[in-house]
Tab-separated table of C-alpha atoms in Angstrom:
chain	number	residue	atom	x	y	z
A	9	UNK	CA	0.000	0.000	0.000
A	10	UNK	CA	3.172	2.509	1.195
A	11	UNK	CA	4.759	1.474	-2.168
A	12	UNK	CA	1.816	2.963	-4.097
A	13	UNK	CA	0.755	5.980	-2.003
A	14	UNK	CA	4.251	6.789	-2.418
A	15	UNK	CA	4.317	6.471	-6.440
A	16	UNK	CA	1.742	8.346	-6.845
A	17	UNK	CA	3.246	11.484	-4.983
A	18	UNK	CA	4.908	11.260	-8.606
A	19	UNK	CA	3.916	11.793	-12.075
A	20	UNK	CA	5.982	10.824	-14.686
A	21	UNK	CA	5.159	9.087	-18.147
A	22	UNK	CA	8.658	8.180	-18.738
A	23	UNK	CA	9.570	5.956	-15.739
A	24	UNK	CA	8.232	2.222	-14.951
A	25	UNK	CA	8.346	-0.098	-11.996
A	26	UNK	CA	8.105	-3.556	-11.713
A	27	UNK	CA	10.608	-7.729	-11.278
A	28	UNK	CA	12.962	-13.001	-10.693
A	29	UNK	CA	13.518	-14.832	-7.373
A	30	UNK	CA	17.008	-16.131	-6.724
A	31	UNK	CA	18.948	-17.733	-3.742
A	32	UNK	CA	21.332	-14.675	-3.021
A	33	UNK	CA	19.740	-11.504	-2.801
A	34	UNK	CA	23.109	-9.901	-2.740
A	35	UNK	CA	24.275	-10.798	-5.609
A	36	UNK	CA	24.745	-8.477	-8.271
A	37	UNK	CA	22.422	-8.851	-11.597
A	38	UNK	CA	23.985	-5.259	-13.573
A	39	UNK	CA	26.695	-2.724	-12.332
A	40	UNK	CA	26.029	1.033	-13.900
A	41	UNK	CA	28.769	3.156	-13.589
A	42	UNK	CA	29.850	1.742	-10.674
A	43	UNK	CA	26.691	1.459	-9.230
A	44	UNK	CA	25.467	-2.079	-8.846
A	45	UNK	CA	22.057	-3.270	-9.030
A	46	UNK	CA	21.493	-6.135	-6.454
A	47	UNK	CA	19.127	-9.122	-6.682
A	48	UNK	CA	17.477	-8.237	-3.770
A	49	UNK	CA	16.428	-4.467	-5.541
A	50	UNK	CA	15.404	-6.634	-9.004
A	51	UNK	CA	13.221	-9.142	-6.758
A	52	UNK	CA	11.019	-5.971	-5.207
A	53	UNK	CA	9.866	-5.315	-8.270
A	54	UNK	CA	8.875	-8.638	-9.972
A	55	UNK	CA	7.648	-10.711	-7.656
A	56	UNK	CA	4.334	-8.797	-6.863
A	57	UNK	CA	4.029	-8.581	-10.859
A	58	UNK	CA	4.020	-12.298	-11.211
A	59	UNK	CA	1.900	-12.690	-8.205
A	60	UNK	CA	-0.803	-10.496	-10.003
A	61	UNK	CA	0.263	-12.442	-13.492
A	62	UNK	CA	-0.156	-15.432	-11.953
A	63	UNK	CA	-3.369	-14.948	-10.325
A	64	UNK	CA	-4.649	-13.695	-13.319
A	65	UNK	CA	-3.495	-16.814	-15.755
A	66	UNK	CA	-5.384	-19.850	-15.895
A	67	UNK	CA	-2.717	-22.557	-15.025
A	68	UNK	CA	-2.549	-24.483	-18.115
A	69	UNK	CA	-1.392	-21.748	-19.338
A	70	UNK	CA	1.777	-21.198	-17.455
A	71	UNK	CA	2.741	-24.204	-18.010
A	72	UNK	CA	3.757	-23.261	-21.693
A	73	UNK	CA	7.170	-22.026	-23.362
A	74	UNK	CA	5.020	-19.090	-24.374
A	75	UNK	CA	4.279	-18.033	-21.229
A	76	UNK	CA	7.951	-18.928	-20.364
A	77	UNK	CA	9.282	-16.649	-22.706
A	78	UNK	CA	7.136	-13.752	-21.455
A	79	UNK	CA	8.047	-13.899	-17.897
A	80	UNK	CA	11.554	-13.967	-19.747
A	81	UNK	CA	10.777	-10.412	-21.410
A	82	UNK	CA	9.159	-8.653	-18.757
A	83	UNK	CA	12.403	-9.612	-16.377
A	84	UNK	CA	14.956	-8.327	-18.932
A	85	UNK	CA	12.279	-5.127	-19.460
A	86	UNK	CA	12.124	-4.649	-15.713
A	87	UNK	CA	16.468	-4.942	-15.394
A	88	UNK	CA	16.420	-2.287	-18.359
A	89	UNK	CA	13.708	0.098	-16.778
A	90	UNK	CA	16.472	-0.159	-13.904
A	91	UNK	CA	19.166	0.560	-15.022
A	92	UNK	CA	17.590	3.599	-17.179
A	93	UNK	CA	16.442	4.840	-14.071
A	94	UNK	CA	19.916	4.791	-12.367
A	95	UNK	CA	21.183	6.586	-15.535
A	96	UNK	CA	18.439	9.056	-15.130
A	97	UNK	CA	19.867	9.686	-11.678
A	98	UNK	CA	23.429	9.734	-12.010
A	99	UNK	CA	22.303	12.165	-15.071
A	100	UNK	CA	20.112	14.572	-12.937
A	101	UNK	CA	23.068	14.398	-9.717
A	102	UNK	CA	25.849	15.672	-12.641
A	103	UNK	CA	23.573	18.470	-13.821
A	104	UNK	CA	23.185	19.166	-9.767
A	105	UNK	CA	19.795	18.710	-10.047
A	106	UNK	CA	18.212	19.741	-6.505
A	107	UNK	CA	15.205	19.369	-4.292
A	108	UNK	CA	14.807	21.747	-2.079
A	109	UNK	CA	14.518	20.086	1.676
A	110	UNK	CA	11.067	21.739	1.930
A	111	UNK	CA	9.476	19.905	-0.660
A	112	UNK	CA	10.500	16.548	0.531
A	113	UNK	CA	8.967	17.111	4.081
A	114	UNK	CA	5.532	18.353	2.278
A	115	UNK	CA	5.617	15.253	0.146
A	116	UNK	CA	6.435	12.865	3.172
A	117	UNK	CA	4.169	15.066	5.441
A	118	UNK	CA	1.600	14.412	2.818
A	119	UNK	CA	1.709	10.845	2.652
A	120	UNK	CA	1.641	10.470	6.304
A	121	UNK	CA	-1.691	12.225	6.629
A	122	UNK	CA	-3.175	9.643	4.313
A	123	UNK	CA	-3.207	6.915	7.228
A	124	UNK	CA	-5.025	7.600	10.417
A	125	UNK	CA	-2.083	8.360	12.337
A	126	UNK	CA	1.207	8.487	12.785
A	127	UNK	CA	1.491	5.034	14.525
A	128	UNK	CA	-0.450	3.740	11.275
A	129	UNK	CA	1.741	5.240	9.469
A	130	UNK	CA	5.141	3.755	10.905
A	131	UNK	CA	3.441	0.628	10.908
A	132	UNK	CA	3.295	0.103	7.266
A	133	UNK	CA	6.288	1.645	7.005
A	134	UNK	CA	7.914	-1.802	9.362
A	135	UNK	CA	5.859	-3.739	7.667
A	136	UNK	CA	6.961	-3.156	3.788
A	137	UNK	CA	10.693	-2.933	5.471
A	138	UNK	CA	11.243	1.118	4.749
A	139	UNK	CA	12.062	3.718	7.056
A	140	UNK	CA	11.351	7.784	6.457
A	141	UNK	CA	14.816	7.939	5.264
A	142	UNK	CA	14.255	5.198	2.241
A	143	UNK	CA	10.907	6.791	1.507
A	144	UNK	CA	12.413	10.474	1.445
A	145	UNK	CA	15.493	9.160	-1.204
A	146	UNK	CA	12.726	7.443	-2.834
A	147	UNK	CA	10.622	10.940	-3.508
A	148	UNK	CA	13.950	12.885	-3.699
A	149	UNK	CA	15.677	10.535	-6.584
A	150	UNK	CA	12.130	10.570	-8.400
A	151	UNK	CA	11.670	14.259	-8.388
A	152	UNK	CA	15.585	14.902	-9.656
A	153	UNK	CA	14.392	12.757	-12.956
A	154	UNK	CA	11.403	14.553	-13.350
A	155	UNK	CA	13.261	18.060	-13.563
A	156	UNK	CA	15.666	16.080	-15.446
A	157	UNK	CA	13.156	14.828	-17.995
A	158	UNK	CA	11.262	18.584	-18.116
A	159	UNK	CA	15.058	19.793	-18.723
A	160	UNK	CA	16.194	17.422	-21.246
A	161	UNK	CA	13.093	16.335	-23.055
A	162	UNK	CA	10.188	18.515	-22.415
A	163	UNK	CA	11.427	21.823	-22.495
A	164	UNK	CA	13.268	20.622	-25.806
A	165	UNK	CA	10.202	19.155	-27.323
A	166	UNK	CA	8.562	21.814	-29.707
A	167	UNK	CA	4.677	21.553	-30.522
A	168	UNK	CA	4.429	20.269	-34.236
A	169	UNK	CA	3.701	22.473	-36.927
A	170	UNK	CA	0.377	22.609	-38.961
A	171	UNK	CA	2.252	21.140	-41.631
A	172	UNK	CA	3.835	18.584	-39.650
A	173	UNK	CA	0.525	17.530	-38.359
A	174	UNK	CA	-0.946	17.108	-41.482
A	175	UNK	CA	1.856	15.107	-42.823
A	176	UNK	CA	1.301	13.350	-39.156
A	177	UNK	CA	-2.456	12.701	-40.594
A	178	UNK	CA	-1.533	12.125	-43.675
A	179	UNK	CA	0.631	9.057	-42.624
A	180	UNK	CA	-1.967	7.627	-40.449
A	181	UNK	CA	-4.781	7.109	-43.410
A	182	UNK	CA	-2.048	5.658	-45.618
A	183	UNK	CA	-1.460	3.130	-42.259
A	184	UNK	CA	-5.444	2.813	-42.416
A	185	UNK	CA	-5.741	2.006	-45.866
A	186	UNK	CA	-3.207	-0.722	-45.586
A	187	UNK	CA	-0.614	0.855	-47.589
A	188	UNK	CA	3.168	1.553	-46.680
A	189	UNK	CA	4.497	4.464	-44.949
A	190	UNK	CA	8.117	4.048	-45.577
A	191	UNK	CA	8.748	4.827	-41.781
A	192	UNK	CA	11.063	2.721	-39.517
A	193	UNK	CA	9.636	-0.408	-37.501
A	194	UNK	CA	9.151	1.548	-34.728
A	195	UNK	CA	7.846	4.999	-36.149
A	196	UNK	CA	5.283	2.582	-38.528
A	197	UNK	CA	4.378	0.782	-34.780
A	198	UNK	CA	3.616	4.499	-33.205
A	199	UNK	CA	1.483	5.649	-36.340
A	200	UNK	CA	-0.330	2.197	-36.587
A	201	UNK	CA	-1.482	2.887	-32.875
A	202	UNK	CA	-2.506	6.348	-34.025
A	203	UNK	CA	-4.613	4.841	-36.822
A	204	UNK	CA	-6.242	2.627	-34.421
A	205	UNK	CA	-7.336	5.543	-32.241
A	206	UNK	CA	-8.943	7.455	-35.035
A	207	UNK	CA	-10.836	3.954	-36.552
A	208	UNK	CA	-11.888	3.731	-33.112
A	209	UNK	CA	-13.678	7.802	-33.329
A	210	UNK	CA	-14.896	6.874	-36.811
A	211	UNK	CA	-16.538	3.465	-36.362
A	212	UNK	CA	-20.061	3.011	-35.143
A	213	UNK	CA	-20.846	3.053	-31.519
A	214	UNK	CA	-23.511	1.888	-29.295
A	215	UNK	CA	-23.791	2.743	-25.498
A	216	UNK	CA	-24.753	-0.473	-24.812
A	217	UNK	CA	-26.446	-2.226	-20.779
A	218	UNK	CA	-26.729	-5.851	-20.931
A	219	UNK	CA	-28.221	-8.811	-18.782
A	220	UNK	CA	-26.139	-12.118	-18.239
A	221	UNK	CA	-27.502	-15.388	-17.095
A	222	UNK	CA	-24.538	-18.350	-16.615
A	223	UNK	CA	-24.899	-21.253	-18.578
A	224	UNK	CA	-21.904	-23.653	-19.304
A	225	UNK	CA	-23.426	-25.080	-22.681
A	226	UNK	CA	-20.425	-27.310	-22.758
A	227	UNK	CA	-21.342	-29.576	-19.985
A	228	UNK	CA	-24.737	-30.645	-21.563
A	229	UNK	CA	-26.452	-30.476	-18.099
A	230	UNK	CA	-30.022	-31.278	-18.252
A	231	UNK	CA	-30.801	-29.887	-14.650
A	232	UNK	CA	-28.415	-26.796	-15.522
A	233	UNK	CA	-30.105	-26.240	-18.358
A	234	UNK	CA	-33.490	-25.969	-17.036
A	235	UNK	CA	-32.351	-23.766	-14.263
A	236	UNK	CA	-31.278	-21.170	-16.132
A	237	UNK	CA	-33.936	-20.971	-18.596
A	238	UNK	CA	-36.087	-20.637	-15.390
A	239	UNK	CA	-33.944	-17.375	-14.658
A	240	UNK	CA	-34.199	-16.564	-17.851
A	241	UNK	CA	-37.940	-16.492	-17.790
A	242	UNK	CA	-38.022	-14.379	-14.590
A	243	UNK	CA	-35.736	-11.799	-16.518
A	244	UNK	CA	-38.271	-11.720	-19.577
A	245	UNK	CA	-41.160	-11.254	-17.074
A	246	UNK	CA	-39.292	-8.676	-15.375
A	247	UNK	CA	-38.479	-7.042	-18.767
A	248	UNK	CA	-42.354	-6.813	-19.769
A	249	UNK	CA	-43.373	-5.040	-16.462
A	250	UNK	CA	-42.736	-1.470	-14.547
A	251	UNK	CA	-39.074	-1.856	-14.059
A	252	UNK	CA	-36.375	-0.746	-16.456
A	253	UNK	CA	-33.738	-2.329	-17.741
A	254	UNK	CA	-31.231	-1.049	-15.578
A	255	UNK	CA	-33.414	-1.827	-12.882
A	256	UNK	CA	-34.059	-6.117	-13.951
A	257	UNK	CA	-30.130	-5.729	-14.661
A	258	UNK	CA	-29.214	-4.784	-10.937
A	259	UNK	CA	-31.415	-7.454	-9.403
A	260	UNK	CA	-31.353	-10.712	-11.782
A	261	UNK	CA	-27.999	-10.225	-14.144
A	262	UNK	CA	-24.946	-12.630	-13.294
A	263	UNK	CA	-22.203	-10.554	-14.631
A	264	UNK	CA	-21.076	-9.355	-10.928
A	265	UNK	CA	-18.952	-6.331	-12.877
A	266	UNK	CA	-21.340	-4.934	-14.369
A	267	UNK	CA	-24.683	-5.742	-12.497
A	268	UNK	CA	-23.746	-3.031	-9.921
A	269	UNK	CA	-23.882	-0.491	-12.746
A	270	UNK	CA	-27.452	-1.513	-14.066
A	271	UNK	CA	-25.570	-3.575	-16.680
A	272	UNK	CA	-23.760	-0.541	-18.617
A	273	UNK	CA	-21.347	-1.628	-20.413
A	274	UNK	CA	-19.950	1.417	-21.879
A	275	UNK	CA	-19.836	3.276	-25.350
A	276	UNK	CA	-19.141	-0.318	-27.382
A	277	UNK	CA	-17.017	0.364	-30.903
A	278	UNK	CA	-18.030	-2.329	-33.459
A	279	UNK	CA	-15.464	-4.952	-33.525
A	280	UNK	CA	-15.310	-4.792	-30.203
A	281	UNK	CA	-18.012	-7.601	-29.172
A	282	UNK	CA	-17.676	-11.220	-30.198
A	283	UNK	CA	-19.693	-11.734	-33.452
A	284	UNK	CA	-23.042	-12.980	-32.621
A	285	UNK	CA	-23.676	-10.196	-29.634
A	286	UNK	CA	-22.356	-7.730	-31.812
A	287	UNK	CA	-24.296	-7.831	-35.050
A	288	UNK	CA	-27.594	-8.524	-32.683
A	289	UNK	CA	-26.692	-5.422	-30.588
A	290	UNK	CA	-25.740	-2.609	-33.420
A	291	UNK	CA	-29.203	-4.460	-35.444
A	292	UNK	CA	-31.089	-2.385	-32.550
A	293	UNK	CA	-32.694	0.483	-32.616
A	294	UNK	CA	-32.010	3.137	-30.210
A	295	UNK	CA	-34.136	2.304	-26.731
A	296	UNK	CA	-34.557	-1.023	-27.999
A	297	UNK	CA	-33.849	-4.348	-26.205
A	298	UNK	CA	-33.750	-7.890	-27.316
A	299	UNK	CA	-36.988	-9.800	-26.302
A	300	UNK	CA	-35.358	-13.270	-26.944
A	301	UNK	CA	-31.871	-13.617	-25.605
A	302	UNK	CA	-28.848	-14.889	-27.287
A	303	UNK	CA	-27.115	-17.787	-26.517
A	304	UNK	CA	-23.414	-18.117	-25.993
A	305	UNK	CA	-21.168	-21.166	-24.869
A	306	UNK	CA	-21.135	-19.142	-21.430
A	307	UNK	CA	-24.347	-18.143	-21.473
A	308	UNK	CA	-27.417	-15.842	-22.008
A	309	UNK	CA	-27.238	-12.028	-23.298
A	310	UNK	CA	-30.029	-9.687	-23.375
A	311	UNK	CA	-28.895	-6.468	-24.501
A	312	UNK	CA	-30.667	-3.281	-24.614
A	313	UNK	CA	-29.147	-0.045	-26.709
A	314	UNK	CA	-28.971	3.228	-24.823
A	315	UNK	CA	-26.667	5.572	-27.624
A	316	UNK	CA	-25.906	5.228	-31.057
A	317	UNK	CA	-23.302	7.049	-33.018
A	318	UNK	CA	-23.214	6.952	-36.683
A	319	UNK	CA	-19.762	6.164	-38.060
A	320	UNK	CA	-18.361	9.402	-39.813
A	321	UNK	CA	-14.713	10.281	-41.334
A	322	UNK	CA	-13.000	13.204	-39.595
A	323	UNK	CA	-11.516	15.707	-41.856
A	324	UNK	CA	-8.186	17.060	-40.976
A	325	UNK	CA	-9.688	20.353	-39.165
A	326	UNK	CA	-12.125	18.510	-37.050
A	327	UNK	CA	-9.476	16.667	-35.442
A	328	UNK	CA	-6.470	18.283	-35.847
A	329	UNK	CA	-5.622	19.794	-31.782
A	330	UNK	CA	-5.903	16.536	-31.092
A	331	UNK	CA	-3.444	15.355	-34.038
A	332	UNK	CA	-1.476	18.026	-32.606
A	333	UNK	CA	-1.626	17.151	-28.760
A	334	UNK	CA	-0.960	13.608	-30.102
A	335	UNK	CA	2.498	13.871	-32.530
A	336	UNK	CA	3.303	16.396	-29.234
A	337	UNK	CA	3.826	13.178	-26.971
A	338	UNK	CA	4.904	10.853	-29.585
A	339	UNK	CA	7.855	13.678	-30.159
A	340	UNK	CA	8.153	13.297	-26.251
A	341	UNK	CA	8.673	9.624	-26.179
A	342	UNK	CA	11.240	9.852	-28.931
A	343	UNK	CA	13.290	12.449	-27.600
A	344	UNK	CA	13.170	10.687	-24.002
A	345	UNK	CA	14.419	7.761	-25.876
A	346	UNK	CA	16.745	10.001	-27.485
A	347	UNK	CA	18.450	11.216	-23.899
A	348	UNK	CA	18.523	7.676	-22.609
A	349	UNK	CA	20.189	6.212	-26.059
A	350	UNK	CA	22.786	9.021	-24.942
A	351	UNK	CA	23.393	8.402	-21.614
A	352	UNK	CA	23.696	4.719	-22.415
A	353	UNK	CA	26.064	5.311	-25.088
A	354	UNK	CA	28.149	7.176	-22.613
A	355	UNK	CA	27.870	5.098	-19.582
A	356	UNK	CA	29.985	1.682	-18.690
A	357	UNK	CA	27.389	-0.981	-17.902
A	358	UNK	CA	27.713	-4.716	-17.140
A	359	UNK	CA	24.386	-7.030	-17.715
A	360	UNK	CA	25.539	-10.018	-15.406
A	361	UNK	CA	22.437	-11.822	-16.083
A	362	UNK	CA	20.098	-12.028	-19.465
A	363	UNK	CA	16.812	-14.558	-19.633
């Protein structure tokens, strides 16, 4: 919980946290300029990512090479995040970066007010093995890379040029089209996400509430079977009296995320449903819900459609601030990536251990 409260004292796109277990905590994984990076440091941050990763894949899955081989990446991403942070660091101490002494205390003043007392607050400290000292460092090294970063990369960073934008636009309906841009791996990566976005604002959309009844089709269950079409019933019923939808959603519907929220499921782009509920839910008209409901491996759907939007193509005018605001942090990430190619270039580092 500390760990959190205490990241989010700080903003800052550019830096990641996150990482392997092995038997001597001291040992060293990477050495940066001198400065070594120590198993025990590398093991804070992965091991409650592959607790949540691990809780959150089934366990047939685990047991592949596949899923090997991306525990593999997201160790040697979480090593690299490190040891661009440390360069970050060592960066911002040579420029003599500074925090001023009164800004740590209102930072650590302010996460101690966010438990209900002091005692509370020492308590967590002992119990995720900090002290005010490490959580000070912590907030003072973060800050020093965020003036570092506004130094090096923002402040550098111009806003793009009308013409630049349009080129910008121009680039993402050749990407949309299917055709080449001509751009670098990585450049044709950053404007396919871009051309995702805006098929996203084109397509059609439906704000869309549903009603779920579980139903493992799979298990050809006589006695399941005839359960839930009982529920089902009692939904239709419901359906055809006083009560809204929302309303038969929040007491019958079996989807436990959404039944809380009177089934809403959101503004729903098409393509993003599987088949069968989508072209049932965008063949409704607006107010409209389906009387019979649809039947999935998992279960049964009613859907009802609260919101549609037509789908449209955005000229350049309509959309170009946020064109703009968008080559702006794209320009961003590159120059960031720019600073740390630098600083890597100049540095001496040793990578002890690669998965």
């Amino acid at each position: 919980m500390l760990k959190k409260i205490l990241s989010s004292l700080i903003i800052c796109v550019f830096l990641a946290s996150g990482a392997p277990a092995f038997a001597d905590d001291n040992a060293t994984l990477a050495v940066v300029n001198r400065e070594p990076i120590f198993v025990a440091d590398f093991n804070r941050r992965l091991l409650p990512l592959l607790d949540q990763i691990r809780a959150n894949v089934p366990a047939e899955q685990q047991a592949t090479p596949e899923f090997d081989e991306y525990i593999n990446e997201l160790r040697n991403s979480i090593l690299n995040q490190q040891i661009d942070e440390i360069l970050l660091r060592q960066e911002a101490r040579r420029q003599r970066i500074r925090i001023p002494r009164r800004e740590i205390d209102e930072a650590v003043n302010s996460l101690r007010q966010r438990f209900p007392s002091d005692a509370d607050f020492r308590e967590e400290l002992r119990r995720e093995g900090m002290t005010v000292a490490q959580v000070e460092r912590e907030f003072e090294n973060q800050t020093m890379v965020v003036r570092l970063v506004e130094r090096e990369v923002r402040a550098r960073t111009n806003p793009p040029t009308e013409a630049q934008t349009r080129e910008f636009f121009n680039q993402i309906r050749t990407k949309m089209r299917g055709g080449l841009t001509g751009l670098s791996p990585a450049e044709d990566a950053a404007i396919g996400q871009a051309a995702e976005f805006l098929r996203r604002a084109q397509a059609e959309q439906i704000r869309l509430r549903k009603i779920f009844v579980r139903f493992d089709g799979t298990r050809n269950n006589r006695a399941e079977r005839d359960a839930a079409q009982a529920r089902v019933s009692t939904i239709q019923r419901a359906l055809e009296g006083d009560l809204t939808f929302a309303e038969v959603a929040r007491q019958h519907s079996e989807d436990q995320i959404t039944r809380p929220r009177g089934g809403d499921l959101g503004t729903i782009v098409r393509g993003d449903l599987n088949p069968t509920l989508e072209a049932a839910a965008f063949a409704l008209r607006l107010g409209e819900h389906t009387r019979t409901p649809i039947q999935l491996p998992d279960g049964f759907y009613f859907l009802r459609v609260e919101g549609k939007t037509a789908a449209k193509e955005f000229t350049f005018e309509e959309i170009q601030n946020d064109l703009a605001e968008m080559l702006f942090q794209l320009n961003l990430r590159r120059s960031y990536e720019a600073l740390i190619s630098s600083l890597r270039d100049r540095a001496t580092i040793t990578i002890n251990r690669v998965w």
